[in-house]
mmCIF file of C-alpha atoms in Angstrom:
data_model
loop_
_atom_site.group_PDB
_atom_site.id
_atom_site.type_symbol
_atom_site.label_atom_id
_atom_site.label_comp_id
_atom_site.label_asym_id
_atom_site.label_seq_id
_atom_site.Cartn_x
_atom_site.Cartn_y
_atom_site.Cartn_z
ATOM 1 C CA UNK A 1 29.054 65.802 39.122
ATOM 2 C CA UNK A 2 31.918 65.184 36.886
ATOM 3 C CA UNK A 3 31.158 66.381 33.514
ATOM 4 C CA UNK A 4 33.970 63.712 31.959
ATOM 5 C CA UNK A 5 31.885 60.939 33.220
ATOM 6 C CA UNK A 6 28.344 61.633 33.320
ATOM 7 C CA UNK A 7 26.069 63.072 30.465
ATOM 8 C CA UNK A 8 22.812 63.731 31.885
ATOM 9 C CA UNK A 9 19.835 64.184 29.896
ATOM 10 C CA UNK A 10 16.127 65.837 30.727
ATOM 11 C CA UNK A 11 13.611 63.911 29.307
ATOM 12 C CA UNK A 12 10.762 65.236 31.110
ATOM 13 C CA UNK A 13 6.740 64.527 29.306
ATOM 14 C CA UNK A 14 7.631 62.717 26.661
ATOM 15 C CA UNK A 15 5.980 59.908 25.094
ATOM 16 C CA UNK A 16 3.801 60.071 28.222
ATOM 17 C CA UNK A 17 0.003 58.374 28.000
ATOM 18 C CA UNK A 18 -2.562 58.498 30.905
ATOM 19 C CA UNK A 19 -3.030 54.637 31.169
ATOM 20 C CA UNK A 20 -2.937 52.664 34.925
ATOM 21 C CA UNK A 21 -0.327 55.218 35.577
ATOM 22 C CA UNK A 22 1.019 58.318 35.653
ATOM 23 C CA UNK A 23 4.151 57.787 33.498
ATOM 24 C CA UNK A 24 4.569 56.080 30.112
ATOM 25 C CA UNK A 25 7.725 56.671 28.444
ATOM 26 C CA UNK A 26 9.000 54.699 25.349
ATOM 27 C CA UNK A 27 12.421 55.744 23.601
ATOM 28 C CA UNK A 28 13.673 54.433 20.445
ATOM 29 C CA UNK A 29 16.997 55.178 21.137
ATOM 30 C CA UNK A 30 19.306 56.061 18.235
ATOM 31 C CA UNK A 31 16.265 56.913 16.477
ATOM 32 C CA UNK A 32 15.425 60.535 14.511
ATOM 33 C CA UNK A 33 11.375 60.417 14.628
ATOM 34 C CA UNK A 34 8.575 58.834 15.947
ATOM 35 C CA UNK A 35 6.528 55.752 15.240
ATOM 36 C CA UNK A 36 3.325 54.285 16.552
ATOM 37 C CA UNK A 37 4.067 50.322 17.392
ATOM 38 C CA UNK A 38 1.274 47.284 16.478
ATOM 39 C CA UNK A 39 0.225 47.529 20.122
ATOM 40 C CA UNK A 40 -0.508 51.254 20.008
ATOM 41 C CA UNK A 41 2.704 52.294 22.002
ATOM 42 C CA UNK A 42 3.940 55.384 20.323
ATOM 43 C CA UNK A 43 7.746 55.365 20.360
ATOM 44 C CA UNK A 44 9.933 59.062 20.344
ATOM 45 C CA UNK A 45 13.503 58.734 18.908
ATOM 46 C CA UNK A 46 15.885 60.417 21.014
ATOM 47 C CA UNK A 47 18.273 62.049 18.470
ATOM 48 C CA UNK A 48 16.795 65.897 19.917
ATOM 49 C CA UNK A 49 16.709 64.389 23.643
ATOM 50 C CA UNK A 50 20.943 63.898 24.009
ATOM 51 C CA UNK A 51 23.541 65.504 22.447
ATOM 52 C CA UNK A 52 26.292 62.662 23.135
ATOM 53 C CA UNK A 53 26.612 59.276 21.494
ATOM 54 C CA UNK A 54 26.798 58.457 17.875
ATOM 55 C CA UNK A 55 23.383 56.838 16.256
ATOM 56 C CA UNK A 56 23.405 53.304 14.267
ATOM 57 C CA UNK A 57 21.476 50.653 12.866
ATOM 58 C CA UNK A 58 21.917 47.333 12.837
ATOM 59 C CA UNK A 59 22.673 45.083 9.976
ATOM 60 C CA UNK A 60 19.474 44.195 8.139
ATOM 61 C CA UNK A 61 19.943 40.232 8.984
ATOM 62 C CA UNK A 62 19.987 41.386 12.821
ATOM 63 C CA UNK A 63 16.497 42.791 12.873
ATOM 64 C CA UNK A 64 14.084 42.277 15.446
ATOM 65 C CA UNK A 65 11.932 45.202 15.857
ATOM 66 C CA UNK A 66 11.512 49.013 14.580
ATOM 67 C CA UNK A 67 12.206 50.062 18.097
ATOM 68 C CA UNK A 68 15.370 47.449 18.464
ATOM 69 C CA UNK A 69 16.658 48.309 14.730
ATOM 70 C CA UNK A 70 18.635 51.579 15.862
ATOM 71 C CA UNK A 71 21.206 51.978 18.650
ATOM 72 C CA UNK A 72 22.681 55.108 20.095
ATOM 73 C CA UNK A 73 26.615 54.270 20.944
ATOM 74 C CA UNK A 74 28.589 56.088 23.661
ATOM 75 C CA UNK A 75 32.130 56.887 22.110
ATOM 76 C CA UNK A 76 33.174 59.329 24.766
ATOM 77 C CA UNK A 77 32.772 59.618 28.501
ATOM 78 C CA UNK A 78 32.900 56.532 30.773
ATOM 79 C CA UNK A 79 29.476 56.729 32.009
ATOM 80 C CA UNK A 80 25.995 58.012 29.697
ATOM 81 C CA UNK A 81 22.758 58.492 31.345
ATOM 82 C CA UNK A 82 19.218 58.950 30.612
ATOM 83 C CA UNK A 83 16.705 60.616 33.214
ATOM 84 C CA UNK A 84 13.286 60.979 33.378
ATOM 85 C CA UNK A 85 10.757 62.672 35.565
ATOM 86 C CA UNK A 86 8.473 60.484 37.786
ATOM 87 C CA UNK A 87 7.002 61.539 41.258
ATOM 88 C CA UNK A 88 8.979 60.309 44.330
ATOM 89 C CA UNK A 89 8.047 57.424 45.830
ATOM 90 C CA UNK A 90 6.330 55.972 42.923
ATOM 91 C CA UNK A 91 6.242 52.468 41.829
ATOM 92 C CA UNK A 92 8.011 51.949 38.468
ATOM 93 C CA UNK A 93 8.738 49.517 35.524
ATOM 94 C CA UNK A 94 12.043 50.399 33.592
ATOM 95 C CA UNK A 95 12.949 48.432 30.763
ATOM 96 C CA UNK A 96 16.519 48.307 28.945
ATOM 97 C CA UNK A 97 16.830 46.790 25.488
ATOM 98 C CA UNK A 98 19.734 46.171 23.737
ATOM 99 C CA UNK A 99 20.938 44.772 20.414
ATOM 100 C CA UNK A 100 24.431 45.350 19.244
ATOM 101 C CA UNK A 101 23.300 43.923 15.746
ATOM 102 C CA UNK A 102 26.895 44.159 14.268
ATOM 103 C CA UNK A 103 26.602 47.684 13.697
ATOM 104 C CA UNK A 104 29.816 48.366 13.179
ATOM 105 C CA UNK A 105 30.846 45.328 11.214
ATOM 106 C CA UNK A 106 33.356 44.050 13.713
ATOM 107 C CA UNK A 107 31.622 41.099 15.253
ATOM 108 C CA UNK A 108 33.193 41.860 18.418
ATOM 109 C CA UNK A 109 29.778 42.563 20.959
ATOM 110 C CA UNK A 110 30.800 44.837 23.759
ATOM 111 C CA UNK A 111 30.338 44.378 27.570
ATOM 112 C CA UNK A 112 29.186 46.477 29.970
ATOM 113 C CA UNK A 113 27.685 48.016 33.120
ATOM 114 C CA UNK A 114 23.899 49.149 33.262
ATOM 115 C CA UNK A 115 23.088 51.405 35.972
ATOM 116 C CA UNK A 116 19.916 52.870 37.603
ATOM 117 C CA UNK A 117 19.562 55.381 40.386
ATOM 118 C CA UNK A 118 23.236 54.621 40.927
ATOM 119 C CA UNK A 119 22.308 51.588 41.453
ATOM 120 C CA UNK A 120 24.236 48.476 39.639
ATOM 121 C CA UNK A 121 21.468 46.442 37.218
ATOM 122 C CA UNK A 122 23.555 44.085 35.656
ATOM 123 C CA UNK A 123 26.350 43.423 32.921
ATOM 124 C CA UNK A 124 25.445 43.870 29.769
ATOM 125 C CA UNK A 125 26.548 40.621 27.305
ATOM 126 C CA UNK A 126 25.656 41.919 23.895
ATOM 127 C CA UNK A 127 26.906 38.934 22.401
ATOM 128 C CA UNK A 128 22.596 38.251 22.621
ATOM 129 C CA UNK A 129 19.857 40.217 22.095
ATOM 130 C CA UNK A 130 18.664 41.562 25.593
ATOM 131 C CA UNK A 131 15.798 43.237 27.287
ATOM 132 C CA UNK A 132 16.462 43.695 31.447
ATOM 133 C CA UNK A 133 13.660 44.691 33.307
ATOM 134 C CA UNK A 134 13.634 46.330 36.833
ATOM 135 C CA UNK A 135 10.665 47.070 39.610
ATOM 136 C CA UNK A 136 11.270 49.658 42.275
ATOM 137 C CA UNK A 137 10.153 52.638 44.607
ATOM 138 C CA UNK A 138 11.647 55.545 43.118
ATOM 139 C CA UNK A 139 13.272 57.652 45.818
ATOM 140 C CA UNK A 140 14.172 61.022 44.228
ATOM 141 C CA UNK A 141 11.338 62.716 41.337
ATOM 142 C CA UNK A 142 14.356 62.165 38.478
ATOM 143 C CA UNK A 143 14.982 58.587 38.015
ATOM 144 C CA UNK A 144 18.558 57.855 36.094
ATOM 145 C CA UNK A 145 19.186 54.817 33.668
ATOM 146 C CA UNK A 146 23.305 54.864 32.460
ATOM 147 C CA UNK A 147 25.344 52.637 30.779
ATOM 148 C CA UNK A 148 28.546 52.378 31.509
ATOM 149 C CA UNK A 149 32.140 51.743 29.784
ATOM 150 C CA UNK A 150 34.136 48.940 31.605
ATOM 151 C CA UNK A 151 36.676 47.572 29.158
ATOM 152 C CA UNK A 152 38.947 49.409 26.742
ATOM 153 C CA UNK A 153 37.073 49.425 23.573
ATOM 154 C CA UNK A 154 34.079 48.047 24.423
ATOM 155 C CA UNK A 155 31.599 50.803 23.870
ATOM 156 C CA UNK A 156 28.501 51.056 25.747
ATOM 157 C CA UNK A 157 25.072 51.616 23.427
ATOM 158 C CA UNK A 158 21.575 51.093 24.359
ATOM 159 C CA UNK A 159 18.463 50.447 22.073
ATOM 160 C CA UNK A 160 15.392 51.152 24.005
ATOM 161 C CA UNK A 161 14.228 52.204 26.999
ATOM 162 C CA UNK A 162 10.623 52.172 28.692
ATOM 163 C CA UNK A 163 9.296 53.182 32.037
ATOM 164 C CA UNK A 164 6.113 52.929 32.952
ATOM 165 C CA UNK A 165 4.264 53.848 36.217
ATOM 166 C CA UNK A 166 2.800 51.039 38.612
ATOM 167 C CA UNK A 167 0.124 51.156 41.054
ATOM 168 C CA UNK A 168 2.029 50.804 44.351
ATOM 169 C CA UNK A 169 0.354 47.597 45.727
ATOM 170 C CA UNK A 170 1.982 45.557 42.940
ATOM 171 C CA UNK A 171 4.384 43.461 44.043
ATOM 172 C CA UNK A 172 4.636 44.683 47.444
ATOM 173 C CA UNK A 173 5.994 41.769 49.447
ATOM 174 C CA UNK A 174 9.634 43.275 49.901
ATOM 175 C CA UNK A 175 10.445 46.172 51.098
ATOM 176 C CA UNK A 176 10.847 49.421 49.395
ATOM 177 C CA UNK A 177 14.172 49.498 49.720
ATOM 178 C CA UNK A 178 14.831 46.392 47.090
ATOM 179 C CA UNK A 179 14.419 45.896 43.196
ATOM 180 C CA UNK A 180 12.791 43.155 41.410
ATOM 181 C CA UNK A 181 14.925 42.119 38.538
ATOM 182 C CA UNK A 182 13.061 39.953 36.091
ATOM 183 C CA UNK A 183 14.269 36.686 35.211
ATOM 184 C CA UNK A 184 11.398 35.522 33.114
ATOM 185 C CA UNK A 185 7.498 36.381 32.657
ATOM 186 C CA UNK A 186 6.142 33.490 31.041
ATOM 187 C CA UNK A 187 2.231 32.890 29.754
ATOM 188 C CA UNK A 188 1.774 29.310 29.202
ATOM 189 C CA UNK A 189 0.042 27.937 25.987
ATOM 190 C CA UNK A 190 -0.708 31.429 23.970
ATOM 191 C CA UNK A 191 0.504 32.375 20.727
ATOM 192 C CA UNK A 192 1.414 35.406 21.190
ATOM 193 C CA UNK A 193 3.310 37.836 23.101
ATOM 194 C CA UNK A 194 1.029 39.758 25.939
ATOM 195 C CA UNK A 195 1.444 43.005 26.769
ATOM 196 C CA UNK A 196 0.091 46.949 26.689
ATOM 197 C CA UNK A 197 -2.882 47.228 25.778
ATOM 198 C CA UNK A 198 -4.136 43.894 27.099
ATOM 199 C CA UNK A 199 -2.100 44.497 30.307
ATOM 200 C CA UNK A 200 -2.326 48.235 31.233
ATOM 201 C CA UNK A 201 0.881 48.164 32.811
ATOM 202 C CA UNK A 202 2.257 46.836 30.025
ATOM 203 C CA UNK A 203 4.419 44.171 31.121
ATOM 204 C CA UNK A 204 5.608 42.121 28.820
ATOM 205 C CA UNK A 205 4.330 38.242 29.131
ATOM 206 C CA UNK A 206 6.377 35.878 26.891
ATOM 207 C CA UNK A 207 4.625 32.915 25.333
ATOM 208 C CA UNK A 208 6.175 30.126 26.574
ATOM 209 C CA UNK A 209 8.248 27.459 24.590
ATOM 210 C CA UNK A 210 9.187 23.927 25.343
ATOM 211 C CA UNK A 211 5.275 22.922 26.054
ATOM 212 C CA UNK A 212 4.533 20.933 22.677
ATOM 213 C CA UNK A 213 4.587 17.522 25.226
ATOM 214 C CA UNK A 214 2.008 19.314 27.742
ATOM 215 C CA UNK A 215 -1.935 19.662 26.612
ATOM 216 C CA UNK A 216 -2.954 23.460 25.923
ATOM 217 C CA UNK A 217 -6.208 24.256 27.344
ATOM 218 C CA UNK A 218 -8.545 27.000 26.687
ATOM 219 C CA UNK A 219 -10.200 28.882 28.959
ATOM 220 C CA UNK A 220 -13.943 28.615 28.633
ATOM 221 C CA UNK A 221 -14.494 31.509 30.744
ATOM 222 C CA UNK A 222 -15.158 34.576 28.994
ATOM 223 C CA UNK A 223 -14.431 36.883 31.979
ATOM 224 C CA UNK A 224 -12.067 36.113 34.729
ATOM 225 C CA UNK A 225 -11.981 37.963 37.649
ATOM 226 C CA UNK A 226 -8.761 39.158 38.356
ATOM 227 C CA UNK A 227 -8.855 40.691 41.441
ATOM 228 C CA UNK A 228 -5.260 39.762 42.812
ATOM 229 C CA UNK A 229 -2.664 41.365 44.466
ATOM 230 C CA UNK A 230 -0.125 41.686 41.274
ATOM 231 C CA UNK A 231 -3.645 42.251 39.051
ATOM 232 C CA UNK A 232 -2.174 39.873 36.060
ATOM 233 C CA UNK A 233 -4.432 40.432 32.677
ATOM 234 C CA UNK A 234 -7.054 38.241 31.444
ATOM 235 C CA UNK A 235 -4.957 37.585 28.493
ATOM 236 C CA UNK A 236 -2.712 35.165 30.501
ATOM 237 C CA UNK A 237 -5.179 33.720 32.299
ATOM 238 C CA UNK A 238 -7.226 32.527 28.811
ATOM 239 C CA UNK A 239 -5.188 29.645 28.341
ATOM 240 C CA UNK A 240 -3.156 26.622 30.209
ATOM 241 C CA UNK A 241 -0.560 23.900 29.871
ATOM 242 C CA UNK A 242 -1.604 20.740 32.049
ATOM 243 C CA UNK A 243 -0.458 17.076 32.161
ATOM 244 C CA UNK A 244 -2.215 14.612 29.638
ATOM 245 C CA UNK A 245 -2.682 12.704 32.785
ATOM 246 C CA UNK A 246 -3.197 12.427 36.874
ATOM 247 C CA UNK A 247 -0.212 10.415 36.782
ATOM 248 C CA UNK A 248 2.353 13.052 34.696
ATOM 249 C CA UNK A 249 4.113 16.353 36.200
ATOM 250 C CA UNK A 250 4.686 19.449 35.078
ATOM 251 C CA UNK A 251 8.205 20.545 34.892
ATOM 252 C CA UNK A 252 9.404 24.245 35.736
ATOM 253 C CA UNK A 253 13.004 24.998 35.098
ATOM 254 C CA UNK A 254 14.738 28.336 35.379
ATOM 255 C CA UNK A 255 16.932 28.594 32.551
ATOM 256 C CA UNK A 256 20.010 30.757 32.273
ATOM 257 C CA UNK A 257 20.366 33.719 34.895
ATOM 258 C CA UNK A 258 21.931 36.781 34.050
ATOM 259 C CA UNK A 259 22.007 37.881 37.971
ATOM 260 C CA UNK A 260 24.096 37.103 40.274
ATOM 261 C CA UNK A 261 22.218 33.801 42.023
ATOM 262 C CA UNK A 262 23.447 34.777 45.642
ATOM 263 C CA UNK A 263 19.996 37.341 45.078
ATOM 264 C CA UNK A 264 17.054 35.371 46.386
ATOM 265 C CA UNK A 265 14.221 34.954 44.549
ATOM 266 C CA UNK A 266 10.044 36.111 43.843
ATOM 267 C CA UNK A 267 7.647 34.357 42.271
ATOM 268 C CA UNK A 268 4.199 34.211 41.344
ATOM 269 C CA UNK A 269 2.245 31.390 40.494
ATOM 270 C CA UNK A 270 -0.867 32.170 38.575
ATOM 271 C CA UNK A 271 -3.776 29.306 38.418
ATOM 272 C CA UNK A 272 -7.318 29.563 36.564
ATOM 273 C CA UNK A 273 -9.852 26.515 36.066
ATOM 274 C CA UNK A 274 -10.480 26.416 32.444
ATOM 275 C CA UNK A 275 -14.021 24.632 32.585
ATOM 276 C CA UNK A 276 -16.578 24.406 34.428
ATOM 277 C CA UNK A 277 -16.379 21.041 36.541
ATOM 278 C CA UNK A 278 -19.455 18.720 37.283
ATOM 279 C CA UNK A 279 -19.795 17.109 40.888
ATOM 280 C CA UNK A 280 -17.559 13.902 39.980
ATOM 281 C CA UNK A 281 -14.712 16.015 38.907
ATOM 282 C CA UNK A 282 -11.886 17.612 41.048
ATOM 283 C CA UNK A 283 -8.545 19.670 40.084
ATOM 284 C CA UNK A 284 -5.719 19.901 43.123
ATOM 285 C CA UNK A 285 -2.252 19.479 42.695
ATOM 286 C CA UNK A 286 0.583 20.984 45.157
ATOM 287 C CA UNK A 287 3.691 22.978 44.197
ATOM 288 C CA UNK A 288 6.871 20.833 44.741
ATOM 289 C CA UNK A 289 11.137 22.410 44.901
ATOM 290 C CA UNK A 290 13.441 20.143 43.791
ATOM 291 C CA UNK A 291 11.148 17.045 44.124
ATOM 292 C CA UNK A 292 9.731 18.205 48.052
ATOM 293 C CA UNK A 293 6.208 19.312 49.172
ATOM 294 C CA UNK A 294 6.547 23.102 48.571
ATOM 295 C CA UNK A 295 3.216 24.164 48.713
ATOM 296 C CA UNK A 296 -0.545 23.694 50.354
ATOM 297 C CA UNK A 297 -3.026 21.701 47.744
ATOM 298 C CA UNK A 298 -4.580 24.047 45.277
ATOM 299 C CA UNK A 299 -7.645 23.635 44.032
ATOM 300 C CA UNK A 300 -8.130 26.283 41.188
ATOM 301 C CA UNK A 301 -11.914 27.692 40.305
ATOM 302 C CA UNK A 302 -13.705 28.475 36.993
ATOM 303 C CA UNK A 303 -13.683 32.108 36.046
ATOM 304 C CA UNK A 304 -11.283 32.838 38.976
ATOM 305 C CA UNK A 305 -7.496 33.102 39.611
ATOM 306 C CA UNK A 306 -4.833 31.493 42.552
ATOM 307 C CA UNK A 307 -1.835 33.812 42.916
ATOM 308 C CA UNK A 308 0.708 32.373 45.040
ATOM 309 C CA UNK A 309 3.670 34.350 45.712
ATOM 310 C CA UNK A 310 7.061 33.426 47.283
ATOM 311 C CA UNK A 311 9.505 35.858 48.204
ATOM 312 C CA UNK A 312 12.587 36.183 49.648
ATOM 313 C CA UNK A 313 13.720 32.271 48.418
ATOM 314 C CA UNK A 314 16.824 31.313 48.314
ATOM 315 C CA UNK A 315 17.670 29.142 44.631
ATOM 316 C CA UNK A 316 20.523 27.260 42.942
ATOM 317 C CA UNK A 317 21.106 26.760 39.107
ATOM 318 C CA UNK A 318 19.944 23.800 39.463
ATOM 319 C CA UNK A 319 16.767 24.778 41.383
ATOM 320 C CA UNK A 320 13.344 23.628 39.804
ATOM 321 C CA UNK A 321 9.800 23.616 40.511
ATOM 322 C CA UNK A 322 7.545 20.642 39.481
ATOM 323 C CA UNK A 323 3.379 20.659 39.765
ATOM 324 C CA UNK A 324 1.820 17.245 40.146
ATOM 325 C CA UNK A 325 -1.529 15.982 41.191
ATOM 326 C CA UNK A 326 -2.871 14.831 44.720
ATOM 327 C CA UNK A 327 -4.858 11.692 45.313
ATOM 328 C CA UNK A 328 -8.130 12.890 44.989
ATOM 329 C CA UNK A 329 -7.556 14.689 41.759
ATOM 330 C CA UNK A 330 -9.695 13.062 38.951
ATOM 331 C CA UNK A 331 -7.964 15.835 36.502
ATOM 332 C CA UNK A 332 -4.408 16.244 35.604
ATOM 333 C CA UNK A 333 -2.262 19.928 37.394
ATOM 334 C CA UNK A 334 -2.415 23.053 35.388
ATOM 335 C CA UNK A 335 -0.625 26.676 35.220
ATOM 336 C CA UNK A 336 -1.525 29.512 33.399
ATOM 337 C CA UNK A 337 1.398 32.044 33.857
ATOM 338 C CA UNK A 338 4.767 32.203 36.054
ATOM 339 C CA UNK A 339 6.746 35.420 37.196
ATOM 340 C CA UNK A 340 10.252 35.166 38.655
ATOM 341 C CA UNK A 341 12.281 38.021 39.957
ATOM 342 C CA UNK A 342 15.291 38.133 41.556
ATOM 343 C CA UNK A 343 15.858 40.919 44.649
ATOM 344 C CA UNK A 344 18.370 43.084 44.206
ATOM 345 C CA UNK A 345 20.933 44.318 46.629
ATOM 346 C CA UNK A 346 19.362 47.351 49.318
ATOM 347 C CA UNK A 347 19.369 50.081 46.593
ATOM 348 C CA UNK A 348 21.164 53.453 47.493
ATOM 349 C CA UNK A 349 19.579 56.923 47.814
ATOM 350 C CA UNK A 350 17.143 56.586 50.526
ATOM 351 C CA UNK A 351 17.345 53.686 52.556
ATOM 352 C CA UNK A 352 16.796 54.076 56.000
ATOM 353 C CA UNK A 353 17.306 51.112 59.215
ATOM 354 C CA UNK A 354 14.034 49.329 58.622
ATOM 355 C CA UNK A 355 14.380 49.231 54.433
ATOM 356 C CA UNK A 356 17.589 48.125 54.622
ATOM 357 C CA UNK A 357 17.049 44.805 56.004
ATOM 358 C CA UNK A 358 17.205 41.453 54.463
ATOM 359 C CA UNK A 359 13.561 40.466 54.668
ATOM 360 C CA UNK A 360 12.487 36.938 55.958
ATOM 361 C CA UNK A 361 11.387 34.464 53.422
ATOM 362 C CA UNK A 362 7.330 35.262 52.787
ATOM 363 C CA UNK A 363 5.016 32.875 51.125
ATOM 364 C CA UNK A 364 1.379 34.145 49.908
ATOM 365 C CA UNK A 365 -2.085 32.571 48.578
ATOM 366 C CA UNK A 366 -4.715 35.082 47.412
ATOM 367 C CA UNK A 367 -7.816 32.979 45.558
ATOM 368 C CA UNK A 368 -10.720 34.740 44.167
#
């Protein structure tokens, strides 16, 4: 290892809570102490974990959380990593926050490489406030998260960063050789954000905007039985977004990508009947891409979920997804929650010939 590019740094134990998993790591990077967050995720500063980098705060009109208010910027070395100990061949979720905040008073946001495994993530535009999420098989029992300089004068930083452990049937229709990049985790109609302790894993379920000409639903359920492949949380199931009528459809785009589009796609679909329906009522509606049949009718039930995944599609920017009723609906389409991943390139350390395949487009219905 080249000691003028790398700066590797143990982080072994820390922060880590016996939840669904075996690791749960949250670092406030650039920070001095420790702080316990409003969802009872206890946050360790990293100024006695690495000796390299230079710790700031952002301006106070850039705020956006305690753990997003201090930054730790690289000033020397090209590349600056963080590792932490997981077992190998683990499932994990490693999350990557960053928010340049103006530290420095320049107004001049840097850009970037972020790295994991050796792996390239993505390029960091810290023109934005950004959190990058990845999902992968860990192949070593050290998993590495860098940053990395790739302009002069653009110095990397990094505000956060979170692993957490994932029980290994979770998003399991690619092989272990690929990463899940997320491109959005949206739960329709709530108010809030979802996340740890309402989902063990603690994903992070954004409360979706652009809905105020849909009808939010309530779920009158007051257990829903979850058991899915990709195990979502109650939480997202509780509410819905549906059509005011039969007649209306509702409209799925895929906003802005930060990954290359050339990666195909994953999604899940998650439906939940919000009431129970007498004899003369009747829910179906159909998936549709880009205005064709994309999907088999579903017909969601009351205190029960419909995950359907797709994986392995292949998408344009100007891809969308549109639900819409059949004929013998009586009641308009619904949707309580959408995930979308990209895959990732075959990651390095570890592949072998069957891994390192492209898989085959895979489409999935589980309904409980």
């Amino acid at each position: 290892m080249n000691n003028h590019l790398w700066r590797l740094v143990h982080l072994l134990a820390l922060c880590t809570m016996s939840v669904s998993g075996k690791v749960f790591v949250s670092i406030d990077c650039g920070a001095s102490g420790s702080f316990t967050d409003e969802n009872s995720i206890v946050w360790k500063g990293d100024n006695d974990l690495i000796s390299s980098g230079v710790a700031y705060a952002v301006q106070p009109n850039h705020s956006v959380s305690h753990a997003m208010d201090t930054l730790r910027v690289f000033t020397t070395r090209i590349k600056n990593c963080y590792s932490i100990e997981v077992e190998e061949g683990e499932k994990v979720l490693v999350r990557a926050g960053f928010n340049y905040g103006n530290y420095d008073n320049k107004s001049t946001p840097p850009n970037f490489d972020l790295l994991f495994d050796g792996n390239f993530w993505v390029n960091v535009n810290a023109s934005d406030f950004k959190i990058y999420e990845a999902i992968y098989v860990v192949k070593k029992k050290v998993i590495s998260v860098c940053v990395a300089q790739t302009k002069p004068d653009h110095l990397s930083f990094i505000s956060s960063l979170e692993v957490r452990s994932l029980d290994s049937q979770l998003y399991s229709k690619i092989g272990t050789n690929y990463a899940l990049l997320l491109h959005f985790r949206d739960a329709y109609a709530t108010n809030q954000t979802i996340r740890y302790p309402l989902d063990p894993y603690d994903r992070v379920w954004l409360s979706s905007g652009n809905t105020t000409i849909l009808v939010h639903l309530r779920n009158d359920a007051s257990v829903i039985d979850v058991n899915v492949p990709d195990d979502p949380p109650q939480a997202v199931l509780m509410n819905a977004i549906a059509t005011e009528n039969i007649t209306r459809t509702i409209t799925l785009g895929l906003g802005t990508f930060d990954y290359p589009i050339r990666y195909p796609a994953y999604l899940n679909f998650y439906f939940s009947e919000t009431k129970e329906l007498n004899s003369s009522e009747i829910r179906s509606f159909r998936i549709f891409k880009d205005n064709v049949p994309f999907s088999l009718p579903f017909v969601p039930r009351f205190g029960k979920v419909v995950e359907y995944t797709i994986s392995n599609l292949s998408i344009t920017t100007d891809t969308n997804f549109s639900i819409e009723s059949l004929g013998d609906s009586t009641l308009p389409p619904l949707i309580n929650a959408f995930e979308m991943f990209l895959i990732s390139d075959a990651l390095n350390d570890g592949t072998n010939n069957n891994d390192g395949k492209s898989p085959n487009t895979r489409v999935s219905i589980f309904m409980y």
